[in-house]
Amino acid sequence: MVDAVTSKVVFDDPHTSGPAEAETMRVRTLWRGWRWALITLTGATIFLCINQQFALRFFIGFTPLNTEYFYLLILCMLPFTFLIFPGSEKAPLTRIPWYDVVLFAGTAGASFYLMINIRRAAELGWEFGDPPQSIIWAGYVMWLVLLEALRRTGGWSLMLCVFPFTVYPLFAGASWLGPLKGNQSTLEQTTAYHVLSTESLLGIPIQAFADVVIGFLVFGTALMMTGAGKFFINLAFALCGTFRGGAAKVGIFASGLLGMMSGSIVSNVLTAGTMTIPTMKRTGFAASYAGAIEACASTGAVLAPPVMGATAFVMAQFIGSTYAEVALAAVIPAVLYYVGLFMQVDSYAARHGLKGLERRELPSLGQTFREGWYYAFVVVVLIVMLLYFKRESHAPFYATALLLVLNQWEQPGRWKLINTVALVVAVAATILMTVRGEAYAKALALPAGASGAFDAWMNAILLPMLGGMLLLVVLNELGGEKRWGLAKYISFLEANGRTFVELVGILAGCGLLIGAFSLTGVISSLANDLLSLAGSNALLLLAMCAVTSLILGLGLTTTACYIFLAILVGPALEKLGLNKMAVHMFIFYWGMLSSITPPVAIASFAAAGIAGAPAMKTGWESMWVGSIIYFIPFFFVANPALVLQAAVPGDPVPYFEALYLVVTALVGTVFICGGIQGYQAGIGDLRAAGPLEWPLRVLLVIGGLVLATPGGGIMPLGNAMMEIVGLAILVPTALIALLFVRRARTA
């Protein structure tokens, strides 16, 4: 939108139009009592999470077990799946049919009954024993509603992929299953295991949601509601808008930043794309190419720290690691991918003579930072809490509370006496909570410099600080002009609730997949069978895993695809001696690639709708633009230094080797992108080579790949030899290309 007074392009918050999910699927907007029930239970969910993660002991005389806590969350959120997501294309959106109310009540009843009995089930071992029939019947109901919730949130394809495996234990002993033959169970045994054990419904996906994901979703929603989208968009335009092909580079940068708020590839496309794709088209980019750039950038955003997609949290639980370690491991691959996208765009823009936007059209960098500096600040606080203080389940709540306080203070209006009083009261309350707390007394008892003294003082200070910030938020809302207003907090809870409901519907259903394989005990034998099939060849097994990921991506969500392959292929790859983090990151990456790979390519198709381009053409363009992402997973599996892991567990991280590999990979990427786009940085337009253009482009891509690929490990050549071979291909190719380009210029 162009401001009539300043002639500048004004970039508004892309999230102000409402939840992006409404653009991608049919969802209901709840009204009256149902809406207030969702808002109330969302507040209860956030409260339960804070109480459990910070061990606040609000339930006097009662400490919930983790399994009770998990079922409380399911009770609060899962029933709403049937109210928000209609059962069919013909189901009404303006009212709730009676059968959805029945499903709501049945889900709530089964969840409540299992929740009040889960403690006794743990004491008596009912998941392996002989539970009462009432538990079994509640389990039947829960099993059925989970599958229906999975269908509504993930579609028929996801449900039909997961369903056979949920019933797999019932016939696991059949001889025709071959390598999948395992321990067979009865219907009652399978049901009890699914709903009572911590390996199925209450397994890794729901545990990740309950422990970490809720906090990060709340933080993402807070960023969205406070207007961070506008800041990130304006920052991207201010920094990159004037570059060659600037509009596309803005799209890449902005989508990476906006990914912190949505955690969803398609939502990211639909929010950032509405701003960036029209601008790309206006500056000369073809519609399909503009859509492809946005699709690739939005896919990368879910793979990029500090706030990654929900699958990354599930992955951390799966490998017994922390989310901070997963996020740190993802840094170098994300840098390589985004540099690759930038270079693709730069080469494309140079080849087609596309310039950047005029500086007068763009937001001022200084003004953008003055208006939104605190968004960058809270992200830095989040990173420090994750990496330095190692408090991944607490970090997003501290960052959210700080963001709310700073955003209140940045609201238009005068600072009044009541704001000063609120600040003084909050500071006094923080000090009082600190000195009256048990943690403060424990910290005082430790001598200075003693082991654990720093952690003890952090425990004494941080929680009262969180309480003080939340108190300040409440006090600011009681008067003055520095406040949100009640309506915005209600919208904040509702937005969180809708996200929680969708994720619980998918994650709980996917948990059944893990439970089925755990109950049959087939995982270890299957790993040996896969190794035998691949002839213990790591590259062949990785290629098999990559192809399987793309096939599964046709019907599964990213999280379900990751879980499936982490169960089936992960153990086999680890048995070959490959690094665990690198293996699971490989599976994570390839599970994402279906978003830009036809025939499904949901991110590309969403972007094509905004760009007004043919969907399939945009999908193929996405593969072409984002081609580097198909190779990066093989790079870090070949040498785990690229995910900041030592080759031998327990050894120190080889940071210098990682830096060396990053440099060679970046140089190789420059040549790969030059070959793909037909314009080599430092040389020029390869069309000058005439009939030799394509041979030169192919050689540049091959040479760049060899140079970028780490040597050693599963590769037949070492690092030095890979570089020598790569340069042997690239140097003569580049010299020949340079000769043709210079001759064309002087002609």
XYZ file of C-alpha atoms in Angstrom:
747
model
C 0.000 0.000 0.000
C 1.414 3.425 -0.925
C 1.155 6.323 1.515
C -0.289 9.291 -0.408
C 1.710 11.833 1.637
C 5.195 10.270 1.788
C 5.045 8.105 -1.384
C 6.488 5.284 0.687
C 5.219 1.757 0.554
C 3.578 1.059 3.918
C 3.853 -2.546 5.021
C 1.169 -3.413 7.538
C 1.142 -6.332 9.958
C 0.389 -9.401 7.803
C -1.360 -11.106 10.724
C -4.069 -8.516 11.314
C -6.492 -10.253 8.977
C -6.973 -13.204 11.326
C -5.759 -16.748 11.667
C -4.104 -17.994 8.519
C -5.474 -21.487 8.912
C -8.890 -20.278 7.766
C -7.376 -19.872 4.298
C -6.196 -23.464 4.056
C -9.050 -25.513 5.487
C -12.676 -25.194 6.485
C -12.841 -24.193 10.137
C -15.625 -22.878 12.318
C -15.567 -19.691 14.289
C -17.042 -20.476 17.691
C -19.657 -18.176 19.197
C -21.217 -17.488 22.584
C -20.826 -20.281 25.120
C -18.586 -22.481 22.979
C -16.196 -19.593 22.344
C -15.998 -18.740 26.029
C -15.467 -22.397 26.868
C -12.493 -22.488 24.464
C -11.056 -19.267 25.898
C -11.472 -20.460 29.486
C -9.952 -23.879 28.870
C -7.085 -22.346 26.886
C -6.308 -20.215 29.921
C -6.513 -23.367 32.055
C -4.127 -25.170 29.683
C -1.530 -22.400 29.908
C -1.960 -22.272 33.696
C -1.541 -26.061 34.014
C 1.617 -25.896 31.896
C 3.142 -23.101 34.001
C 2.205 -24.883 37.225
C 3.781 -28.143 36.037
C 6.932 -26.697 34.463
C 7.727 -24.298 37.310
C 6.587 -26.719 40.061
C 4.400 -24.001 41.605
C 2.237 -26.475 43.605
C -0.988 -24.537 43.137
C -2.911 -27.734 43.884
C -2.365 -27.738 47.646
C -1.832 -31.225 48.982
C -1.856 -32.754 45.504
C 0.951 -33.073 42.967
C -0.272 -34.278 39.552
C 1.630 -37.093 37.903
C 2.922 -36.312 34.430
C 0.330 -38.702 32.984
C -2.459 -36.908 34.877
C -1.146 -33.608 33.570
C -1.090 -34.948 30.000
C -4.677 -36.159 30.272
C -5.756 -32.807 31.729
C -4.381 -31.089 28.637
C -6.123 -33.603 26.377
C -9.354 -33.067 28.322
C -9.097 -29.288 27.875
C -8.210 -29.224 24.165
C -9.021 -32.419 22.239
C -12.861 -32.170 22.478
C -12.793 -28.828 20.650
C -11.381 -30.566 17.568
C -14.948 -31.600 16.697
C -16.302 -28.088 17.126
C -13.613 -26.168 15.219
C -12.963 -28.637 12.376
C -16.121 -29.744 10.503
C -16.528 -33.423 9.708
C -16.997 -32.982 5.947
C -17.166 -30.478 3.121
C -20.946 -30.363 3.493
C -20.931 -29.839 7.252
C -22.236 -26.411 8.307
C -19.815 -23.700 9.415
C -22.330 -21.374 11.057
C -23.694 -23.889 13.556
C -22.488 -26.997 15.382
C -24.337 -30.206 14.402
C -25.636 -32.523 17.113
C -23.160 -35.277 16.199
C -20.204 -32.941 16.816
C -21.633 -32.126 20.245
C -21.883 -35.882 20.925
C -18.243 -36.354 19.872
C -17.259 -33.403 22.080
C -19.033 -34.935 25.074
C -17.696 -38.443 24.376
C -14.118 -37.187 24.101
C -14.425 -35.120 27.263
C -16.007 -38.024 29.164
C -13.404 -40.584 28.088
C -10.531 -38.172 28.791
C -11.874 -37.344 32.247
C -12.460 -40.989 33.186
C -8.997 -42.052 32.052
C -7.438 -39.053 33.784
C -8.959 -39.875 37.197
C -7.859 -43.511 36.843
C -4.375 -43.070 35.369
C -2.670 -42.873 38.802
C -4.176 -46.172 39.843
C -3.304 -47.649 36.445
C 0.348 -46.702 36.987
C 0.351 -48.244 40.493
C -1.191 -51.532 39.310
C 0.493 -51.754 35.886
C -2.769 -51.846 33.944
C -1.083 -50.991 30.643
C 0.423 -54.507 30.701
C -2.036 -56.190 33.069
C -5.788 -56.659 33.268
C -7.576 -53.316 33.674
C -11.303 -53.105 34.539
C -13.777 -53.254 31.663
C -14.787 -49.653 32.276
C -11.213 -48.596 31.444
C -11.239 -50.746 28.325
C -14.513 -49.206 27.099
C -13.234 -45.695 27.817
C -10.142 -46.712 25.830
C -12.275 -47.832 22.886
C -14.006 -44.438 22.843
C -10.692 -42.603 23.102
C -9.146 -44.661 20.304
C -12.050 -43.923 17.947
C -12.234 -40.193 18.689
C -8.460 -39.885 18.293
C -8.675 -41.312 14.791
C -11.561 -38.989 13.933
C -9.673 -36.005 15.373
C -6.656 -37.029 13.302
C -8.825 -37.158 10.177
C -10.309 -33.730 10.797
C -7.014 -31.992 11.555
C -4.692 -33.863 9.199
C -7.066 -35.104 6.509
C -8.139 -38.515 5.258
C -4.653 -39.336 3.978
C -3.045 -38.934 7.404
C -5.722 -40.950 9.171
C -5.602 -43.761 6.617
C -1.803 -43.917 6.895
C -1.850 -44.050 10.705
C -4.911 -46.293 11.236
C -3.397 -49.586 9.934
C -0.465 -49.186 12.294
C -2.656 -48.467 15.329
C -4.327 -51.882 14.843
C -1.071 -53.549 13.738
C -0.470 -55.227 17.164
C -3.727 -57.199 16.656
C -2.203 -59.207 13.780
C 1.544 -58.599 14.320
C 2.217 -62.340 14.649
C 1.032 -63.142 11.117
C 3.711 -64.886 9.025
C 2.864 -62.871 5.884
C 4.222 -59.686 7.531
C 7.802 -60.844 6.963
C 10.248 -58.386 8.602
C 7.326 -56.595 10.295
C 6.333 -59.733 12.204
C 6.336 -59.071 15.954
C 4.559 -59.732 19.241
C 0.813 -60.039 18.793
C -1.684 -58.663 21.349
C -5.419 -58.902 21.937
C -7.777 -55.984 21.347
C -8.037 -55.315 25.093
C -4.254 -55.444 25.595
C -3.684 -53.102 22.661
C -6.342 -50.665 23.867
C -4.936 -50.594 27.406
C -1.416 -49.990 26.093
C -2.553 -47.198 23.771
C -4.412 -45.194 26.428
C -2.513 -46.014 29.645
C 1.173 -46.327 28.726
C 3.619 -43.465 28.213
C 4.652 -44.895 24.834
C 1.476 -44.311 22.814
C -1.215 -41.641 23.294
C 0.744 -40.213 26.231
C 4.029 -40.741 24.422
C 6.667 -38.535 22.863
C 4.431 -36.202 20.762
C 2.099 -35.261 23.629
C 5.020 -35.068 26.051
C 6.769 -32.608 23.737
C 3.570 -30.557 23.450
C 3.043 -30.505 27.217
C 6.644 -29.784 28.186
C 7.911 -27.324 25.578
C 5.590 -26.650 22.648
C 2.868 -24.821 24.624
C 5.309 -22.185 25.816
C 6.726 -21.554 22.354
C 3.248 -21.371 20.823
C 2.268 -18.774 23.432
C 5.411 -16.787 22.593
C 4.664 -16.984 18.862
C 1.096 -15.804 19.391
C 2.343 -12.958 21.598
C 4.689 -11.849 18.809
C 1.787 -11.951 16.368
C -0.647 -10.067 18.634
C 1.854 -7.355 19.548
C 2.538 -6.505 15.895
C 5.935 -8.148 15.405
C 4.879 -9.120 11.887
C 4.931 -5.498 10.762
C 8.361 -4.993 12.347
C 9.853 -8.074 10.674
C 8.410 -7.168 7.262
C 9.601 -3.561 7.490
C 13.027 -4.670 8.744
C 13.392 -7.037 5.794
C 12.430 -4.326 3.290
C 14.700 -1.751 4.945
C 17.708 -4.095 4.890
C 17.302 -5.885 1.553
C 14.864 -3.877 -0.551
C 17.457 -1.953 -2.574
C 19.569 -5.014 -3.479
C 19.509 -6.576 -6.934
C 16.307 -8.637 -6.964
C 15.580 -6.964 -3.626
C 11.887 -7.820 -3.428
C 12.672 -11.552 -3.565
C 15.487 -11.235 -1.033
C 13.065 -9.414 1.232
C 10.644 -12.323 0.866
C 13.351 -14.772 1.942
C 14.423 -12.707 4.947
C 10.905 -11.787 6.049
C 9.598 -15.352 5.792
C 12.480 -16.613 7.899
C 11.617 -14.089 10.619
C 7.849 -14.580 10.439
C 8.326 -18.338 10.823
C 8.961 -17.711 14.525
C 5.308 -16.805 14.947
C 3.426 -19.423 12.975
C 5.540 -22.586 13.077
C 3.520 -23.654 10.043
C 4.810 -23.610 6.477
C 1.456 -22.856 4.862
C 0.506 -20.198 7.431
C 3.856 -18.544 6.797
C 3.218 -18.496 3.051
C -0.229 -17.016 3.524
C 0.944 -14.259 5.865
C 4.310 -13.227 4.430
C 3.312 -14.081 0.853
C 0.453 -11.594 0.750
C 3.051 -8.841 1.236
C 6.087 -10.157 -0.633
C 4.695 -11.929 -3.715
C 2.871 -8.869 -5.180
C 6.002 -6.768 -4.620
C 8.148 -9.384 -6.387
C 5.786 -9.416 -9.353
C 5.787 -5.617 -9.478
C 9.594 -5.557 -9.759
C 9.705 -8.013 -12.656
C 9.706 -11.519 -11.220
C 7.522 -14.058 -13.016
C 4.439 -15.037 -11.016
C 5.441 -18.700 -10.707
C 8.986 -17.786 -9.687
C 7.736 -15.325 -7.051
C 5.478 -18.020 -5.607
C 8.350 -20.520 -5.643
C 10.663 -18.184 -3.729
C 8.034 -17.603 -1.042
C 7.293 -21.342 -0.751
C 10.989 -22.189 -0.336
C 11.609 -19.376 2.156
C 8.600 -20.364 4.264
C 9.696 -24.012 4.276
C 13.132 -22.976 5.496
C 11.608 -20.894 8.284
C 10.331 -24.038 10.026
C 13.850 -25.498 9.844
C 15.570 -22.381 11.186
C 16.199 -21.580 14.868
C 15.517 -20.110 17.358
C 11.810 -21.067 17.058
C 11.398 -24.064 14.769
C 8.344 -26.128 13.839
C 6.601 -28.487 16.269
C 8.445 -31.455 14.744
C 11.740 -30.143 16.152
C 10.363 -30.384 19.689
C 9.164 -33.934 19.034
C 12.607 -34.728 17.645
C 14.285 -33.471 20.834
C 12.093 -35.777 22.917
C 12.724 -38.648 20.505
C 16.519 -38.533 20.739
C 16.604 -37.699 24.453
C 18.123 -34.295 23.811
C 17.116 -30.748 24.673
C 15.407 -28.437 22.223
C 18.321 -25.999 22.641
C 20.721 -28.658 21.313
C 18.425 -29.343 18.354
C 18.131 -25.605 17.596
C 21.919 -25.187 17.818
C 22.441 -28.159 15.489
C 20.073 -26.556 12.971
C 22.011 -23.269 12.715
C 24.593 -24.179 10.040
C 22.177 -26.125 7.766
C 19.734 -23.197 7.952
C 22.499 -20.713 7.063
C 23.563 -22.852 4.089
C 19.976 -23.102 2.870
C 19.186 -19.395 3.118
C 22.510 -18.405 1.536
C 21.628 -20.795 -1.286
C 18.228 -19.106 -1.730
C 19.835 -15.638 -1.693
C 22.368 -16.674 -4.313
C 19.670 -18.263 -6.488
C 17.692 -15.027 -6.411
C 20.790 -12.908 -7.023
C 21.800 -14.959 -10.065
C 18.241 -14.967 -11.427
C 17.906 -11.193 -10.966
C 21.277 -10.543 -12.612
C 20.447 -12.779 -15.582
C 17.082 -11.060 -16.096
C 18.212 -7.509 -15.292
C 15.940 -7.117 -12.260
C 16.776 -4.230 -9.946
C 15.837 -3.485 -6.378
C 13.246 -1.082 -5.026
C 13.921 2.636 -4.723
C 15.172 3.653 -1.267
C 12.498 6.369 -1.087
C 9.814 3.650 -1.360
C 11.142 1.686 1.599
C 10.770 2.052 5.363
C 13.592 3.754 7.215
C 15.865 1.276 9.009
C 16.375 3.641 11.939
C 12.678 4.324 12.386
C 11.874 0.619 12.061
C 14.278 -0.204 14.897
C 13.061 2.663 17.056
C 9.512 1.395 16.768
C 10.220 -2.316 17.167
C 13.589 -2.742 18.906
C 12.019 -4.741 21.714
C 10.990 -7.581 19.369
C 14.652 -8.212 18.586
C 15.484 -7.831 22.277
C 13.037 -10.501 23.475
C 14.298 -12.918 20.806
C 17.825 -12.378 22.146
C 16.524 -13.011 25.679
C 14.905 -16.228 24.461
C 18.169 -17.413 22.893
C 20.164 -16.591 26.039
C 17.646 -18.452 28.203
C 17.864 -21.455 25.879
C 21.605 -21.676 25.327
C 23.145 -20.138 28.448
C 20.654 -20.782 31.214
C 19.495 -24.118 29.702
C 15.849 -23.445 30.588
C 14.028 -24.476 27.439
C 10.636 -25.136 29.056
C 10.814 -21.812 30.948
C 12.438 -19.565 28.325
C 9.351 -18.796 26.189
C 7.309 -17.762 29.231
C 9.986 -15.273 30.376
C 10.272 -13.925 26.820
C 6.476 -13.621 26.526
C 6.090 -11.797 29.852
C 8.886 -9.372 28.941
C 7.354 -8.816 25.497
C 3.954 -7.989 27.001
C 5.488 -5.462 29.413
C 7.563 -3.731 26.729
C 4.676 -3.709 24.271
C 2.417 -2.083 26.881
C 5.000 0.635 27.433
C 5.269 1.211 23.665
C 1.516 1.717 23.303
C 0.464 5.206 22.155
C -0.548 7.460 25.003
C 1.022 9.257 27.932
C 2.892 7.692 30.817
C 0.796 8.461 33.884
C 1.268 8.290 37.633
C -0.609 4.979 37.771
C 2.043 3.457 35.485
C 4.789 4.579 37.844
C 2.882 3.169 40.818
C 2.375 -0.122 38.954
C 6.112 -0.355 38.226
C 7.070 0.363 41.847
C 4.557 -2.171 43.179
C 5.751 -4.836 40.711
C 9.416 -4.278 41.605
C 8.601 -4.378 45.332
C 6.593 -7.564 44.872
C 9.450 -9.143 42.937
C 11.915 -8.335 45.711
C 9.506 -9.632 48.361
C 8.855 -12.883 46.457
C 12.597 -13.345 46.034
C 13.606 -12.907 49.680
C 10.624 -14.910 50.979
C 11.207 -17.826 48.645
C 12.740 -21.163 49.576
C 15.217 -20.893 46.702
C 16.621 -17.625 48.132
C 17.396 -19.256 51.465
C 19.109 -22.169 49.699
C 21.185 -19.748 47.591
C 22.262 -17.793 50.690
C 23.369 -20.992 52.390
C 25.873 -21.746 49.616
C 29.338 -20.147 49.914
C 30.422 -17.831 47.106
C 32.028 -19.716 44.267
C 30.624 -23.044 45.376
C 29.553 -25.553 42.768
C 25.934 -24.893 41.848
C 25.866 -21.419 43.431
C 25.114 -19.684 40.133
C 22.210 -22.014 39.355
C 20.905 -21.587 42.892
C 20.827 -17.810 42.558
C 19.167 -18.035 39.157
C 16.498 -20.273 40.697
C 16.006 -17.705 43.444
C 15.729 -14.705 41.121
C 14.165 -15.784 37.824
C 10.800 -17.120 38.994
C 10.014 -14.024 41.119
C 10.995 -11.909 38.105
C 8.440 -13.768 35.988
C 5.792 -13.210 38.658
C 6.726 -9.545 38.885
C 6.468 -9.020 35.113
C 3.073 -10.713 34.972
C 1.891 -8.614 37.927
C 3.075 -5.477 36.110
C 1.098 -6.489 33.019
C -2.046 -6.858 35.136
C -1.511 -3.574 37.006
C -0.933 -1.652 33.773
C -4.298 -2.892 32.510
C -6.113 -1.412 35.527
C -5.682 2.169 34.388
C -3.773 4.624 32.257
C -3.166 4.528 28.528
C -0.317 1.976 28.387
C -2.440 -1.144 28.037
C -3.859 -3.692 25.617
C -7.468 -3.823 26.737
C -9.479 -6.903 27.725
C -10.640 -7.684 24.182
C -7.080 -8.188 22.976
C -6.270 -10.638 25.781
C -9.394 -12.606 24.923
C -8.298 -12.726 21.266
C -4.842 -13.791 22.444
C -6.278 -16.757 24.355
C -8.611 -17.700 21.509
C -5.782 -17.680 18.945
C -3.691 -19.882 21.224
C -6.629 -22.214 21.818
C -7.254 -22.840 18.136
C -3.564 -23.661 17.617
C -3.479 -25.949 20.666
C -6.560 -27.833 19.480
C -5.131 -28.508 16.024
C -1.764 -29.663 17.372
C -3.255 -31.915 20.054
C -5.474 -33.547 17.433
C -2.458 -34.383 15.267
C 0.123 -35.179 17.964
C -2.127 -37.400 20.072
C -3.115 -39.415 17.008
C 0.500 -39.756 15.887
C 1.403 -41.053 19.334
C -0.595 -44.203 18.544
C 1.893 -44.883 15.748
C 4.774 -45.034 18.229
C 2.744 -47.142 20.652
C 1.976 -49.781 18.029
C 5.629 -50.359 17.149
C 6.655 -50.255 20.805
C 4.073 -52.895 21.770
C 5.085 -55.303 18.991
C 8.833 -54.991 19.696
C 9.619 -55.041 15.983
C 11.909 -52.002 15.792
C 15.278 -53.659 16.499
C 14.684 -56.595 14.139
C 13.451 -54.239 11.412
C 16.674 -52.211 11.677
C 18.702 -55.377 10.995
C 16.474 -56.234 8.016
C 16.934 -52.761 6.525
C 20.707 -53.011 6.929
C 20.661 -56.368 5.185
C 18.510 -54.951 2.358
C 20.896 -52.016 1.855
C 23.971 -54.221 2.137
C 25.110 -52.053 5.091
C 25.697 -49.240 2.568
C 25.006 -45.967 4.360
C 24.540 -43.896 1.188
C 22.050 -46.399 -0.222
C 20.097 -46.493 3.042
C 20.063 -42.683 3.182
C 18.779 -42.559 -0.389
C 16.068 -45.101 0.503
C 15.117 -42.941 3.513
C 14.968 -39.794 1.345
C 12.715 -41.397 -1.262
C 10.483 -42.874 1.445
C 10.185 -39.430 3.056
C 8.953 -37.911 -0.179
C 6.429 -40.714 -0.672
C 5.160 -40.500 2.911
C 4.993 -36.731 2.575
C 2.229 -37.195 0.015
C -0.160 -38.241 2.772
C 1.408 -37.494 6.143
C 2.014 -34.271 8.001
C 5.644 -33.408 8.667
C 5.437 -34.600 12.275
C 3.807 -37.910 11.348
C 6.347 -38.455 8.559
C 9.221 -37.760 10.959
C 7.830 -40.122 13.615
C 7.290 -42.894 11.089
C 10.837 -42.723 9.707
C 12.447 -42.108 13.104
C 10.917 -45.394 14.249
C 11.608 -47.446 11.124
C 14.786 -46.082 9.539
C 16.479 -44.102 12.326
C 17.739 -47.131 14.306
C 19.186 -48.729 11.153
C 21.118 -45.566 10.237
C 22.417 -45.266 13.795
C 23.600 -48.900 13.713
C 25.811 -47.946 10.760
C 27.651 -45.581 13.092
C 26.077 -42.358 11.817
C 25.641 -39.532 14.313
C 22.250 -39.640 16.042
C 21.554 -35.911 15.793
C 22.574 -35.849 12.126
C 20.395 -38.878 11.324
C 17.277 -37.386 12.912
C 17.957 -33.969 11.383
C 18.236 -35.731 8.006
C 14.816 -37.325 8.549
C 13.398 -33.987 9.748
C 14.658 -32.153 6.639
C 13.434 -34.742 4.156
C 10.054 -34.861 5.864
C 9.715 -31.133 5.128
C 10.662 -31.393 1.481
C 7.265 -32.652 0.339
C 6.054 -29.085 0.965
C 7.897 -27.885 -2.162
C 8.019 -31.161 -4.129
C 5.228 -32.042 -6.588
C 2.756 -33.637 -6.827
C 1.668 -32.401 -3.357
C 3.855 -29.310 -2.698
C 1.326 -27.651 -0.379
C 3.533 -24.609 0.248
C 4.049 -24.084 -3.487
C 0.351 -24.448 -4.235
C -0.569 -21.960 -1.487
C 1.955 -19.480 -2.906
C 0.656 -20.100 -6.440
C -2.818 -19.059 -5.298
C -1.479 -15.711 -4.087
C 0.725 -15.214 -7.141
C -2.005 -16.138 -9.630
C 0.313 -18.718 -11.201
C -0.262 -22.344 -12.298
C 0.067 -24.545 -9.221
C 2.143 -27.335 -10.760
C 4.464 -24.906 -12.549
C 5.080 -23.151 -9.231
C 5.797 -26.536 -7.639
C 8.475 -27.393 -10.220
C 9.944 -23.880 -9.897
C 10.109 -24.420 -6.122
C 12.154 -27.586 -6.603
C 14.478 -25.676 -8.921
C 14.880 -22.654 -6.622
C 15.209 -24.687 -3.442
C 17.340 -27.437 -4.973
C 20.204 -26.909 -2.496
C 17.989 -28.187 0.330
C 17.921 -31.644 -1.260
C 21.703 -31.920 -0.774
C 22.254 -30.230 2.594
C 20.968 -33.224 4.642
C 23.545 -35.469 2.945
C 26.248 -32.907 3.787
C 25.673 -32.999 7.537
C 25.192 -36.757 7.678
C 28.523 -37.151 5.850
C 30.209 -34.973 8.483
C 28.261 -34.199 11.706
C 30.487 -31.181 12.373
C 27.931 -29.306 10.231
C 25.339 -29.932 12.973
C 27.951 -29.109 15.638
C 28.395 -32.734 16.667
C 31.621 -34.673 17.218
C 32.240 -37.714 15.032
C 32.847 -39.764 18.190
C 30.264 -39.351 21.000
C 31.823 -37.644 24.000
C 34.532 -35.837 22.041
C 34.525 -32.015 21.991
C 32.653 -30.286 19.177
C 35.083 -29.615 16.265
C 34.273 -25.925 15.798
C 37.276 -25.206 13.531
C 36.389 -28.133 11.287
C 32.788 -26.902 11.209
C 33.974 -23.428 10.167
C 36.173 -24.901 7.432
C 33.302 -27.025 6.109
C 30.955 -24.035 6.171
C 33.367 -21.976 4.064
C 33.824 -24.742 1.457
C 30.075 -25.418 1.422
C 29.288 -21.725 0.901
C 31.794 -21.422 -1.950
C 30.394 -24.584 -3.504
C 26.863 -23.226 -3.113
C 27.777 -20.074 -5.049
C 28.808 -22.206 -8.021
C 25.789 -24.522 -7.700
C 23.428 -21.531 -7.818
C 25.330 -19.972 -10.695
C 25.024 -23.166 -12.693
C 21.327 -23.601 -11.920
C 20.377 -20.041 -12.828
C 22.804 -19.498 -15.706
C 24.553 -16.486 -14.202
C 27.774 -17.030 -12.263
C 28.718 -14.424 -9.669
C 32.104 -12.908 -10.543
C 31.854 -14.080 -14.166
C 28.555 -13.013 -15.696
C 25.736 -14.279 -17.903
C 26.554 -17.757 -19.207
C 24.394 -17.246 -22.289
C 27.506 -15.640 -23.724
C 28.951 -19.151 -24.117
C 26.372 -19.957 -26.804
C 26.064 -23.707 -27.388
C 28.466 -24.388 -24.490
C 26.158 -22.684 -21.979
C 24.490 -25.844 -20.677
C 27.660 -27.971 -20.517
C 29.299 -25.184 -18.493
C 26.272 -24.891 -16.199
C 26.229 -28.646 -15.565
C 29.957 -28.636 -14.770
C 29.512 -25.691 -12.375
C 26.756 -27.565 -10.507
C 28.799 -30.791 -10.350
C 31.962 -28.984 -9.278
C 30.074 -26.956 -6.681
C 28.480 -30.095 -5.253
C 31.828 -31.866 -4.984
C 33.396 -28.820 -3.318
C 30.487 -28.390 -0.889
C 30.259 -32.056 0.097
C 32.331 -32.962 3.183
C 34.802 -35.806 2.744
C 35.614 -38.720 5.003
C 33.161 -40.829 6.952
C 30.717 -42.436 4.550
C 32.322 -40.661 1.580
C 35.029 -42.478 -0.398
C 37.328 -39.417 -0.399
C 38.671 -37.227 2.395
C 38.047 -33.484 2.763
C 41.253 -32.413 0.992
C 40.707 -34.766 -1.931
C 37.082 -33.610 -2.346
C 38.271 -30.003 -2.572
C 40.978 -30.901 -5.081
C 38.486 -32.743 -7.301
C 35.967 -29.918 -6.973
C 38.512 -27.258 -7.900
C 39.809 -29.410 -10.773
C 36.305 -29.225 -12.244
C 35.509 -25.617 -11.325
C 38.721 -23.750 -12.205
C 38.869 -24.648 -15.921
C 35.091 -24.350 -16.220
C 35.123 -20.873 -14.661
C 38.050 -19.763 -16.851
C 36.318 -20.923 -20.038
C 33.079 -19.199 -18.974
C 34.970 -15.997 -18.145
C 36.635 -16.052 -21.561
C 33.294 -16.292 -23.355
C 31.682 -13.575 -21.214
C 34.556 -11.110 -21.776
C 34.577 -11.836 -25.486
C 30.838 -11.114 -25.631
C 31.305 -7.817 -23.794
C 33.980 -6.593 -26.176
C 32.145 -7.738 -29.289
